[in-house]
């Protein structure tokens, strides 16, 4: 029987591959199917609409991928602690062990993490004080990209296959009916793949939205997910504005539209001063 830690490590390798596969599929569907089908005529009015949709898609995708890279580029690990603080025989029931002063040892990253919030399997690293802003923006733009792709996917199926979505039950029954029609040979594999991608976009979009709302709420409270799980009470609460500023920085408006660094981080920041 596989250990829980082995399953977590396997998920840590599969999740990024799933994310990149979905990203590539979205690019291909958008430029080779959605735009040519929804805007087929090259007249002036449609050209402006096509350019607007393309610019919006590229903007959302650029920010989603940019913040994804920034989340990995600025890890939350401690630069001064490299010694593994627990033996290889540590229990597999947890993926991280609490040390002191908001520090955790992540068994997946095999590093000491400052003010650890959680381990993100899609980025393959821990989310903490140094990359929380990028993770939140990654969730925001991933959600927007997926929901935008969902709308275009519905428009494509309406134009290309004359599927009407006026009835709310149409979307709920679309996947099981399409699967049945595919095995009966009534529809092509491409159409089934498009229907499947609609549910993938919806699922990723809703999950990303949920993660974003949860993380913003925790940041505003000056709390991490690890603290919440352990039931730690915050003795000295700082104002929510100060907590948001600590994560998003003074140039937060720039960070809303560009995946750039907006918070200066010192060697160990002020993490050791914040009690977990």
PDB file of C-alpha atoms in Angstrom:
ATOM      1  CA  UNK A   1       0.000   0.000   0.000  1.00  0.00           C
ATOM      2  CA  UNK A   2       1.400   3.348  -1.017  1.00  0.00           C
ATOM      3  CA  UNK A   3       2.125   5.784   1.776  1.00  0.00           C
ATOM      4  CA  UNK A   4       0.319   9.095   1.971  1.00  0.00           C
ATOM      5  CA  UNK A   5       3.576  10.971   1.375  1.00  0.00           C
ATOM      6  CA  UNK A   6       4.193   9.022  -1.836  1.00  0.00           C
ATOM      7  CA  UNK A   7       0.732  10.009  -3.065  1.00  0.00           C
ATOM      8  CA  UNK A   8       1.419  13.649  -2.216  1.00  0.00           C
ATOM      9  CA  UNK A   9       4.733  13.578  -4.089  1.00  0.00           C
ATOM     10  CA  UNK A  10       3.004  11.988  -7.075  1.00  0.00           C
ATOM     11  CA  UNK A  11       0.348  14.712  -6.981  1.00  0.00           C
ATOM     12  CA  UNK A  12       3.111  17.299  -6.747  1.00  0.00           C
ATOM     13  CA  UNK A  13       4.429  16.045 -10.105  1.00  0.00           C
ATOM     14  CA  UNK A  14       1.090  15.422 -11.851  1.00  0.00           C
ATOM     15  CA  UNK A  15      -0.659  18.712 -10.948  1.00  0.00           C
ATOM     16  CA  UNK A  16       1.812  21.031 -12.786  1.00  0.00           C
ATOM     17  CA  UNK A  17       1.639  18.766 -15.845  1.00  0.00           C
ATOM     18  CA  UNK A  18      -2.170  18.954 -15.718  1.00  0.00           C
ATOM     19  CA  UNK A  19      -2.020  22.751 -15.469  1.00  0.00           C
ATOM     20  CA  UNK A  20       0.317  23.127 -18.457  1.00  0.00           C
ATOM     21  CA  UNK A  21      -1.713  20.647 -20.528  1.00  0.00           C
ATOM     22  CA  UNK A  22      -4.906  22.606 -19.859  1.00  0.00           C
ATOM     23  CA  UNK A  23      -3.081  25.856 -20.697  1.00  0.00           C
ATOM     24  CA  UNK A  24      -1.789  24.573 -24.040  1.00  0.00           C
ATOM     25  CA  UNK A  25      -5.213  23.121 -24.911  1.00  0.00           C
ATOM     26  CA  UNK A  26      -6.837  26.473 -24.112  1.00  0.00           C
ATOM     27  CA  UNK A  27      -4.398  28.329 -26.385  1.00  0.00           C
ATOM     28  CA  UNK A  28      -4.967  25.935 -29.275  1.00  0.00           C
ATOM     29  CA  UNK A  29      -8.764  25.948 -28.945  1.00  0.00           C
ATOM     30  CA  UNK A  30      -8.901  29.727 -28.711  1.00  0.00           C
ATOM     31  CA  UNK A  31      -6.776  30.596 -31.734  1.00  0.00           C
ATOM     32  CA  UNK A  32      -7.602  27.659 -34.028  1.00  0.00           C
ATOM     33  CA  UNK A  33     -11.292  27.090 -33.287  1.00  0.00           C
ATOM     34  CA  UNK A  34     -13.029  29.771 -31.229  1.00  0.00           C
ATOM     35  CA  UNK A  35     -11.897  32.960 -32.955  1.00  0.00           C
ATOM     36  CA  UNK A  36     -12.067  31.666 -36.578  1.00  0.00           C
ATOM     37  CA  UNK A  37     -15.546  30.208 -35.971  1.00  0.00           C
ATOM     38  CA  UNK A  38     -17.157  32.941 -33.862  1.00  0.00           C
ATOM     39  CA  UNK A  39     -15.700  35.777 -35.988  1.00  0.00           C
ATOM     40  CA  UNK A  40     -15.449  34.256 -39.501  1.00  0.00           C
ATOM     41  CA  UNK A  41     -15.927  37.352 -41.672  1.00  0.00           C
ATOM     42  CA  UNK A  42     -12.983  39.756 -42.004  1.00  0.00           C
ATOM     43  CA  UNK A  43     -15.078  42.943 -42.183  1.00  0.00           C
ATOM     44  CA  UNK A  44     -14.064  46.002 -40.182  1.00  0.00           C
ATOM     45  CA  UNK A  45     -16.545  45.587 -37.309  1.00  0.00           C
ATOM     46  CA  UNK A  46     -15.584  41.975 -36.672  1.00  0.00           C
ATOM     47  CA  UNK A  47     -11.894  42.799 -36.931  1.00  0.00           C
ATOM     48  CA  UNK A  48     -12.188  45.201 -34.019  1.00  0.00           C
ATOM     49  CA  UNK A  49     -14.159  42.620 -32.010  1.00  0.00           C
ATOM     50  CA  UNK A  50     -11.593  39.945 -32.808  1.00  0.00           C
ATOM     51  CA  UNK A  51      -8.726  42.218 -31.782  1.00  0.00           C
ATOM     52  CA  UNK A  52     -10.509  43.130 -28.543  1.00  0.00           C
ATOM     53  CA  UNK A  53     -11.184  39.509 -27.610  1.00  0.00           C
ATOM     54  CA  UNK A  54      -7.638  38.489 -28.505  1.00  0.00           C
ATOM     55  CA  UNK A  55      -6.149  41.316 -26.432  1.00  0.00           C
ATOM     56  CA  UNK A  56      -8.351  40.417 -23.467  1.00  0.00           C
ATOM     57  CA  UNK A  57      -7.414  36.737 -23.689  1.00  0.00           C
ATOM     58  CA  UNK A  58      -3.689  37.437 -23.985  1.00  0.00           C
ATOM     59  CA  UNK A  59      -3.826  39.912 -21.092  1.00  0.00           C
ATOM     60  CA  UNK A  60      -5.528  37.388 -18.813  1.00  0.00           C
ATOM     61  CA  UNK A  61      -3.260  34.544 -19.861  1.00  0.00           C
ATOM     62  CA  UNK A  62      -0.109  36.665 -19.557  1.00  0.00           C
ATOM     63  CA  UNK A  63      -0.964  37.634 -15.992  1.00  0.00           C
ATOM     64  CA  UNK A  64      -1.987  34.120 -15.016  1.00  0.00           C
ATOM     65  CA  UNK A  65       1.245  32.578 -16.320  1.00  0.00           C
ATOM     66  CA  UNK A  66       3.350  35.527 -15.154  1.00  0.00           C
ATOM     67  CA  UNK A  67       2.140  35.271 -11.569  1.00  0.00           C
ATOM     68  CA  UNK A  68       2.527  31.487 -11.767  1.00  0.00           C
ATOM     69  CA  UNK A  69       6.207  31.977 -12.617  1.00  0.00           C
ATOM     70  CA  UNK A  70       6.622  34.615  -9.891  1.00  0.00           C
ATOM     71  CA  UNK A  71       5.111  32.252  -7.318  1.00  0.00           C
ATOM     72  CA  UNK A  72       7.870  29.771  -8.139  1.00  0.00           C
ATOM     73  CA  UNK A  73      10.620  32.355  -8.621  1.00  0.00           C
ATOM     74  CA  UNK A  74      10.154  33.860  -5.144  1.00  0.00           C
ATOM     75  CA  UNK A  75       9.751  30.834  -2.876  1.00  0.00           C
ATOM     76  CA  UNK A  76       8.853  31.203   0.788  1.00  0.00           C
ATOM     77  CA  UNK A  77      11.781  29.123   1.990  1.00  0.00           C
ATOM     78  CA  UNK A  78      14.291  30.292   4.563  1.00  0.00           C
ATOM     79  CA  UNK A  79      17.688  31.216   3.158  1.00  0.00           C
ATOM     80  CA  UNK A  80      19.450  30.703   6.496  1.00  0.00           C
ATOM     81  CA  UNK A  81      18.158  27.253   7.438  1.00  0.00           C
ATOM     82  CA  UNK A  82      19.152  24.270   5.352  1.00  0.00           C
ATOM     83  CA  UNK A  83      19.281  21.506   7.977  1.00  0.00           C
ATOM     84  CA  UNK A  84      16.414  19.040   7.836  1.00  0.00           C
ATOM     85  CA  UNK A  85      14.841  19.368  11.298  1.00  0.00           C
ATOM     86  CA  UNK A  86      13.117  15.992  11.415  1.00  0.00           C
ATOM     87  CA  UNK A  87      14.144  12.423  10.722  1.00  0.00           C
ATOM     88  CA  UNK A  88      13.106  10.426   7.655  1.00  0.00           C
ATOM     89  CA  UNK A  89      10.832   8.420   9.969  1.00  0.00           C
ATOM     90  CA  UNK A  90       8.475  11.333  10.618  1.00  0.00           C
ATOM     91  CA  UNK A  91       4.806  10.452  10.364  1.00  0.00           C
ATOM     92  CA  UNK A  92       3.225  10.580   6.920  1.00  0.00           C
ATOM     93  CA  UNK A  93       0.017  11.924   8.420  1.00  0.00           C
ATOM     94  CA  UNK A  94       1.202  15.499   7.927  1.00  0.00           C
ATOM     95  CA  UNK A  95       3.135  17.156   5.108  1.00  0.00           C
ATOM     96  CA  UNK A  96       4.789  19.804   7.303  1.00  0.00           C
ATOM     97  CA  UNK A  97       6.059  20.119  10.870  1.00  0.00           C
ATOM     98  CA  UNK A  98       5.729  23.286  12.922  1.00  0.00           C
ATOM     99  CA  UNK A  99       9.014  24.626  14.239  1.00  0.00           C
ATOM    100  CA  UNK A 100       9.071  28.085  15.871  1.00  0.00           C
ATOM    101  CA  UNK A 101       8.150  31.667  15.006  1.00  0.00           C
ATOM    102  CA  UNK A 102       5.896  30.863  12.076  1.00  0.00           C
ATOM    103  CA  UNK A 103       8.362  28.466  10.459  1.00  0.00           C
ATOM    104  CA  UNK A 104       7.519  25.016   9.142  1.00  0.00           C
ATOM    105  CA  UNK A 105       9.539  22.216   7.642  1.00  0.00           C
ATOM    106  CA  UNK A 106       7.762  21.044   4.481  1.00  0.00           C
ATOM    107  CA  UNK A 107       8.361  17.362   3.793  1.00  0.00           C
ATOM    108  CA  UNK A 108       7.477  17.826   0.121  1.00  0.00           C
ATOM    109  CA  UNK A 109       9.795  20.779  -0.484  1.00  0.00           C
ATOM    110  CA  UNK A 110      12.308  19.454   2.084  1.00  0.00           C
ATOM    111  CA  UNK A 111      12.935  23.037   3.151  1.00  0.00           C
ATOM    112  CA  UNK A 112      12.162  25.349   6.048  1.00  0.00           C
ATOM    113  CA  UNK A 113       9.290  27.654   5.032  1.00  0.00           C
ATOM    114  CA  UNK A 114       8.723  31.114   6.486  1.00  0.00           C
ATOM    115  CA  UNK A 115       5.176  31.886   7.584  1.00  0.00           C
ATOM    116  CA  UNK A 116       3.884  28.873   5.679  1.00  0.00           C
ATOM    117  CA  UNK A 117       0.291  28.962   4.485  1.00  0.00           C
ATOM    118  CA  UNK A 118      -0.003  25.747   2.494  1.00  0.00           C
ATOM    119  CA  UNK A 119       1.698  23.666  -0.175  1.00  0.00           C
ATOM    120  CA  UNK A 120       0.388  24.338  -3.694  1.00  0.00           C
ATOM    121  CA  UNK A 121       0.587  21.257  -5.893  1.00  0.00           C
ATOM    122  CA  UNK A 122       0.014  23.212  -9.117  1.00  0.00           C
ATOM    123  CA  UNK A 123       3.150  25.295  -8.551  1.00  0.00           C
ATOM    124  CA  UNK A 124       5.009  22.493  -6.769  1.00  0.00           C
ATOM    125  CA  UNK A 125       6.145  24.671  -3.859  1.00  0.00           C
ATOM    126  CA  UNK A 126       4.931  26.173  -0.598  1.00  0.00           C
ATOM    127  CA  UNK A 127       2.989  29.409  -0.368  1.00  0.00           C
ATOM    128  CA  UNK A 128       4.233  31.754   2.331  1.00  0.00           C
ATOM    129  CA  UNK A 129       5.090  35.352   3.050  1.00  0.00           C
ATOM    130  CA  UNK A 130       7.268  35.928  -0.025  1.00  0.00           C
ATOM    131  CA  UNK A 131       4.984  34.588  -2.728  1.00  0.00           C
ATOM    132  CA  UNK A 132       1.478  34.969  -1.286  1.00  0.00           C
ATOM    133  CA  UNK A 133       0.702  38.027  -3.451  1.00  0.00           C
ATOM    134  CA  UNK A 134       1.683  36.221  -6.641  1.00  0.00           C
ATOM    135  CA  UNK A 135      -0.371  33.178  -5.653  1.00  0.00           C
ATOM    136  CA  UNK A 136      -3.474  35.311  -5.037  1.00  0.00           C
ATOM    137  CA  UNK A 137      -3.056  37.104  -8.360  1.00  0.00           C
ATOM    138  CA  UNK A 138      -2.428  33.764 -10.056  1.00  0.00           C
ATOM    139  CA  UNK A 139      -5.766  32.530  -8.681  1.00  0.00           C
ATOM    140  CA  UNK A 140      -7.569  35.704  -9.789  1.00  0.00           C
ATOM    141  CA  UNK A 141      -6.304  35.623 -13.362  1.00  0.00           C
ATOM    142  CA  UNK A 142      -6.612  31.859 -13.701  1.00  0.00           C
ATOM    143  CA  UNK A 143     -10.239  32.135 -12.632  1.00  0.00           C
ATOM    144  CA  UNK A 144     -10.889  34.978 -15.097  1.00  0.00           C
ATOM    145  CA  UNK A 145      -9.140  33.133 -17.937  1.00  0.00           C
ATOM    146  CA  UNK A 146     -11.083  29.921 -17.344  1.00  0.00           C
ATOM    147  CA  UNK A 147     -14.475  31.607 -17.025  1.00  0.00           C
ATOM    148  CA  UNK A 148     -13.757  33.713 -20.123  1.00  0.00           C
ATOM    149  CA  UNK A 149     -12.775  30.568 -22.039  1.00  0.00           C
ATOM    150  CA  UNK A 150     -15.966  28.923 -20.790  1.00  0.00           C
ATOM    151  CA  UNK A 151     -18.080  31.714 -22.295  1.00  0.00           C
ATOM    152  CA  UNK A 152     -16.259  31.472 -25.634  1.00  0.00           C
ATOM    153  CA  UNK A 153     -16.576  27.689 -25.574  1.00  0.00           C
ATOM    154  CA  UNK A 154     -20.325  27.943 -25.106  1.00  0.00           C
ATOM    155  CA  UNK A 155     -20.482  30.473 -27.966  1.00  0.00           C
ATOM    156  CA  UNK A 156     -18.464  28.136 -30.188  1.00  0.00           C
ATOM    157  CA  UNK A 157     -20.753  25.155 -29.526  1.00  0.00           C
ATOM    158  CA  UNK A 158     -23.768  27.367 -30.206  1.00  0.00           C
ATOM    159  CA  UNK A 159     -22.404  28.615 -33.534  1.00  0.00           C
ATOM    160  CA  UNK A 160     -20.747  25.416 -34.770  1.00  0.00           C
ATOM    161  CA  UNK A 161     -23.114  22.717 -33.497  1.00  0.00           C
ATOM    162  CA  UNK A 162     -26.329  24.725 -32.937  1.00  0.00           C
ATOM    163  CA  UNK A 163     -26.507  23.751 -29.263  1.00  0.00           C
ATOM    164  CA  UNK A 164     -28.861  26.019 -27.344  1.00  0.00           C
ATOM    165  CA  UNK A 165     -28.009  26.876 -23.739  1.00  0.00           C
ATOM    166  CA  UNK A 166     -31.225  28.774 -22.995  1.00  0.00           C
ATOM    167  CA  UNK A 167     -32.354  25.919 -20.752  1.00  0.00           C
ATOM    168  CA  UNK A 168     -30.140  25.749 -17.612  1.00  0.00           C
ATOM    169  CA  UNK A 169     -30.378  21.948 -17.675  1.00  0.00           C
ATOM    170  CA  UNK A 170     -28.544  21.895 -21.004  1.00  0.00           C
ATOM    171  CA  UNK A 171     -25.169  22.489 -19.386  1.00  0.00           C
ATOM    172  CA  UNK A 172     -25.838  20.041 -16.541  1.00  0.00           C
ATOM    173  CA  UNK A 173     -26.669  17.201 -18.939  1.00  0.00           C
ATOM    174  CA  UNK A 174     -24.221  18.130 -21.695  1.00  0.00           C
ATOM    175  CA  UNK A 175     -21.312  15.928 -20.590  1.00  0.00           C
ATOM    176  CA  UNK A 176     -23.223  12.673 -19.911  1.00  0.00           C
ATOM    177  CA  UNK A 177     -25.264  13.047 -23.095  1.00  0.00           C
ATOM    178  CA  UNK A 178     -22.185  13.892 -25.164  1.00  0.00           C
ATOM    179  CA  UNK A 179     -20.348  10.875 -23.751  1.00  0.00           C
ATOM    180  CA  UNK A 180     -23.226   8.617 -24.722  1.00  0.00           C
ATOM    181  CA  UNK A 181     -23.496  10.122 -28.208  1.00  0.00           C
ATOM    182  CA  UNK A 182     -19.731   9.695 -28.674  1.00  0.00           C
ATOM    183  CA  UNK A 183     -19.813   5.964 -27.933  1.00  0.00           C
ATOM    184  CA  UNK A 184     -22.800   5.615 -30.260  1.00  0.00           C
ATOM    185  CA  UNK A 185     -20.795   7.364 -32.987  1.00  0.00           C
ATOM    186  CA  UNK A 186     -23.128  10.353 -33.239  1.00  0.00           C
ATOM    187  CA  UNK A 187     -20.527  13.022 -32.422  1.00  0.00           C
ATOM    188  CA  UNK A 188     -16.797  13.337 -33.003  1.00  0.00           C
ATOM    189  CA  UNK A 189     -14.026  13.104 -30.438  1.00  0.00           C
ATOM    190  CA  UNK A 190     -13.314  16.812 -30.910  1.00  0.00           C
ATOM    191  CA  UNK A 191     -16.826  17.755 -29.867  1.00  0.00           C
ATOM    192  CA  UNK A 192     -16.589  15.530 -26.782  1.00  0.00           C
ATOM    193  CA  UNK A 193     -13.213  17.081 -25.939  1.00  0.00           C
ATOM    194  CA  UNK A 194     -14.704  20.576 -26.233  1.00  0.00           C
ATOM    195  CA  UNK A 195     -17.541  19.648 -23.893  1.00  0.00           C
ATOM    196  CA  UNK A 196     -15.055  18.177 -21.432  1.00  0.00           C
ATOM    197  CA  UNK A 197     -12.984  21.364 -21.541  1.00  0.00           C
ATOM    198  CA  UNK A 198     -16.082  23.392 -20.617  1.00  0.00           C
ATOM    199  CA  UNK A 199     -16.289  21.478 -17.339  1.00  0.00           C
ATOM    200  CA  UNK A 200     -12.525  21.740 -16.822  1.00  0.00           C
ATOM    201  CA  UNK A 201     -12.679  25.527 -17.203  1.00  0.00           C
ATOM    202  CA  UNK A 202     -15.692  25.750 -14.923  1.00  0.00           C
ATOM    203  CA  UNK A 203     -14.052  23.579 -12.261  1.00  0.00           C
ATOM    204  CA  UNK A 204     -10.694  25.364 -12.313  1.00  0.00           C
ATOM    205  CA  UNK A 205     -12.403  28.761 -12.421  1.00  0.00           C
ATOM    206  CA  UNK A 206     -14.590  28.063  -9.380  1.00  0.00           C
ATOM    207  CA  UNK A 207     -11.762  26.469  -7.378  1.00  0.00           C
ATOM    208  CA  UNK A 208      -9.440  29.380  -8.151  1.00  0.00           C
ATOM    209  CA  UNK A 209     -12.129  31.849  -7.106  1.00  0.00           C
ATOM    210  CA  UNK A 210     -12.631  29.989  -3.844  1.00  0.00           C
ATOM    211  CA  UNK A 211      -8.895  29.897  -3.134  1.00  0.00           C
ATOM    212  CA  UNK A 212      -8.602  33.606  -3.886  1.00  0.00           C
ATOM    213  CA  UNK A 213     -11.446  34.589  -1.536  1.00  0.00           C
ATOM    214  CA  UNK A 214     -10.065  32.360   1.217  1.00  0.00           C
ATOM    215  CA  UNK A 215      -6.526  33.709   0.931  1.00  0.00           C
ATOM    216  CA  UNK A 216      -7.582  37.363   0.808  1.00  0.00           C
ATOM    217  CA  UNK A 217      -9.678  36.844   3.934  1.00  0.00           C
ATOM    218  CA  UNK A 218      -6.799  35.148   5.759  1.00  0.00           C
ATOM    219  CA  UNK A 219      -4.338  37.842   4.689  1.00  0.00           C
ATOM    220  CA  UNK A 220      -6.696  40.582   5.883  1.00  0.00           C
ATOM    221  CA  UNK A 221      -6.897  38.843   9.256  1.00  0.00           C
ATOM    222  CA  UNK A 222      -3.117  38.452   9.408  1.00  0.00           C
ATOM    223  CA  UNK A 223      -3.492  34.677   9.592  1.00  0.00           C
ATOM    224  CA  UNK A 224      -2.254  31.672   7.636  1.00  0.00           C
ATOM    225  CA  UNK A 225      -4.002  28.443   6.727  1.00  0.00           C
ATOM    226  CA  UNK A 226      -1.582  26.535   8.958  1.00  0.00           C
ATOM    227  CA  UNK A 227      -2.555  28.708  11.917  1.00  0.00           C
ATOM    228  CA  UNK A 228      -6.226  28.233  11.142  1.00  0.00           C
ATOM    229  CA  UNK A 229      -5.839  24.443  10.989  1.00  0.00           C
ATOM    230  CA  UNK A 230      -4.063  24.333  14.350  1.00  0.00           C
ATOM    231  CA  UNK A 231      -6.674  26.619  15.900  1.00  0.00           C
ATOM    232  CA  UNK A 232      -4.124  29.256  16.921  1.00  0.00           C
ATOM    233  CA  UNK A 233      -5.600  32.492  18.203  1.00  0.00           C
ATOM    234  CA  UNK A 234      -4.058  35.802  17.156  1.00  0.00           C
ATOM    235  CA  UNK A 235      -3.144  37.733  20.282  1.00  0.00           C
ATOM    236  CA  UNK A 236      -1.925  40.945  18.667  1.00  0.00           C
ATOM    237  CA  UNK A 237      -4.077  41.629  15.655  1.00  0.00           C
ATOM    238  CA  UNK A 238      -2.946  44.333  13.261  1.00  0.00           C
ATOM    239  CA  UNK A 239      -5.414  46.356  11.143  1.00  0.00           C
ATOM    240  CA  UNK A 240      -6.557  44.649   7.970  1.00  0.00           C
ATOM    241  CA  UNK A 241      -5.173  47.478   5.837  1.00  0.00           C
ATOM    242  CA  UNK A 242      -1.704  46.929   7.296  1.00  0.00           C
ATOM    243  CA  UNK A 243      -1.973  43.184   6.695  1.00  0.00           C
ATOM    244  CA  UNK A 244      -2.941  43.673   3.056  1.00  0.00           C
ATOM    245  CA  UNK A 245      -0.174  46.235   2.586  1.00  0.00           C
ATOM    246  CA  UNK A 246       2.333  43.777   4.062  1.00  0.00           C
ATOM    247  CA  UNK A 247       1.463  41.264   1.344  1.00  0.00           C
ATOM    248  CA  UNK A 248       0.619  43.477  -1.649  1.00  0.00           C
ATOM    249  CA  UNK A 249       2.993  46.379  -0.951  1.00  0.00           C
ATOM    250  CA  UNK A 250       2.654  50.083  -1.671  1.00  0.00           C
ATOM    251  CA  UNK A 251       2.584  49.570  -5.447  1.00  0.00           C
ATOM    252  CA  UNK A 252      -0.326  47.162  -5.277  1.00  0.00           C
ATOM    253  CA  UNK A 253      -2.112  48.807  -8.223  1.00  0.00           C
ATOM    254  CA  UNK A 254       0.786  47.910 -10.522  1.00  0.00           C
ATOM    255  CA  UNK A 255       0.627  44.334  -9.248  1.00  0.00           C
ATOM    256  CA  UNK A 256      -3.028  44.134 -10.253  1.00  0.00           C
ATOM    257  CA  UNK A 257      -2.232  44.518 -13.941  1.00  0.00           C
ATOM    258  CA  UNK A 258       1.364  43.272 -14.216  1.00  0.00           C
ATOM    259  CA  UNK A 259       3.143  40.266 -12.655  1.00  0.00           C
ATOM    260  CA  UNK A 260       5.953  42.304 -11.100  1.00  0.00           C
ATOM    261  CA  UNK A 261       7.522  42.425  -7.661  1.00  0.00           C
ATOM    262  CA  UNK A 262       5.761  45.027  -5.505  1.00  0.00           C
ATOM    263  CA  UNK A 263       7.120  44.097  -2.067  1.00  0.00           C
ATOM    264  CA  UNK A 264      10.751  44.323  -1.087  1.00  0.00           C
ATOM    265  CA  UNK A 265      11.838  41.325   0.978  1.00  0.00           C
ATOM    266  CA  UNK A 266      14.864  41.305   3.235  1.00  0.00           C
ATOM    267  CA  UNK A 267      16.971  38.234   3.946  1.00  0.00           C
ATOM    268  CA  UNK A 268      14.599  36.769   6.474  1.00  0.00           C
ATOM    269  CA  UNK A 269      12.007  39.527   6.285  1.00  0.00           C
ATOM    270  CA  UNK A 270      10.209  40.065   9.528  1.00  0.00           C
ATOM    271  CA  UNK A 271       8.944  36.520   9.662  1.00  0.00           C
ATOM    272  CA  UNK A 272      10.777  35.521  12.758  1.00  0.00           C
ATOM    273  CA  UNK A 273       9.120  38.372  14.597  1.00  0.00           C
ATOM    274  CA  UNK A 274       5.607  37.206  13.805  1.00  0.00           C
ATOM    275  CA  UNK A 275       4.552  34.412  16.096  1.00  0.00           C
ATOM    276  CA  UNK A 276       2.626  31.563  14.547  1.00  0.00           C
TER     277      UNK A 276
END
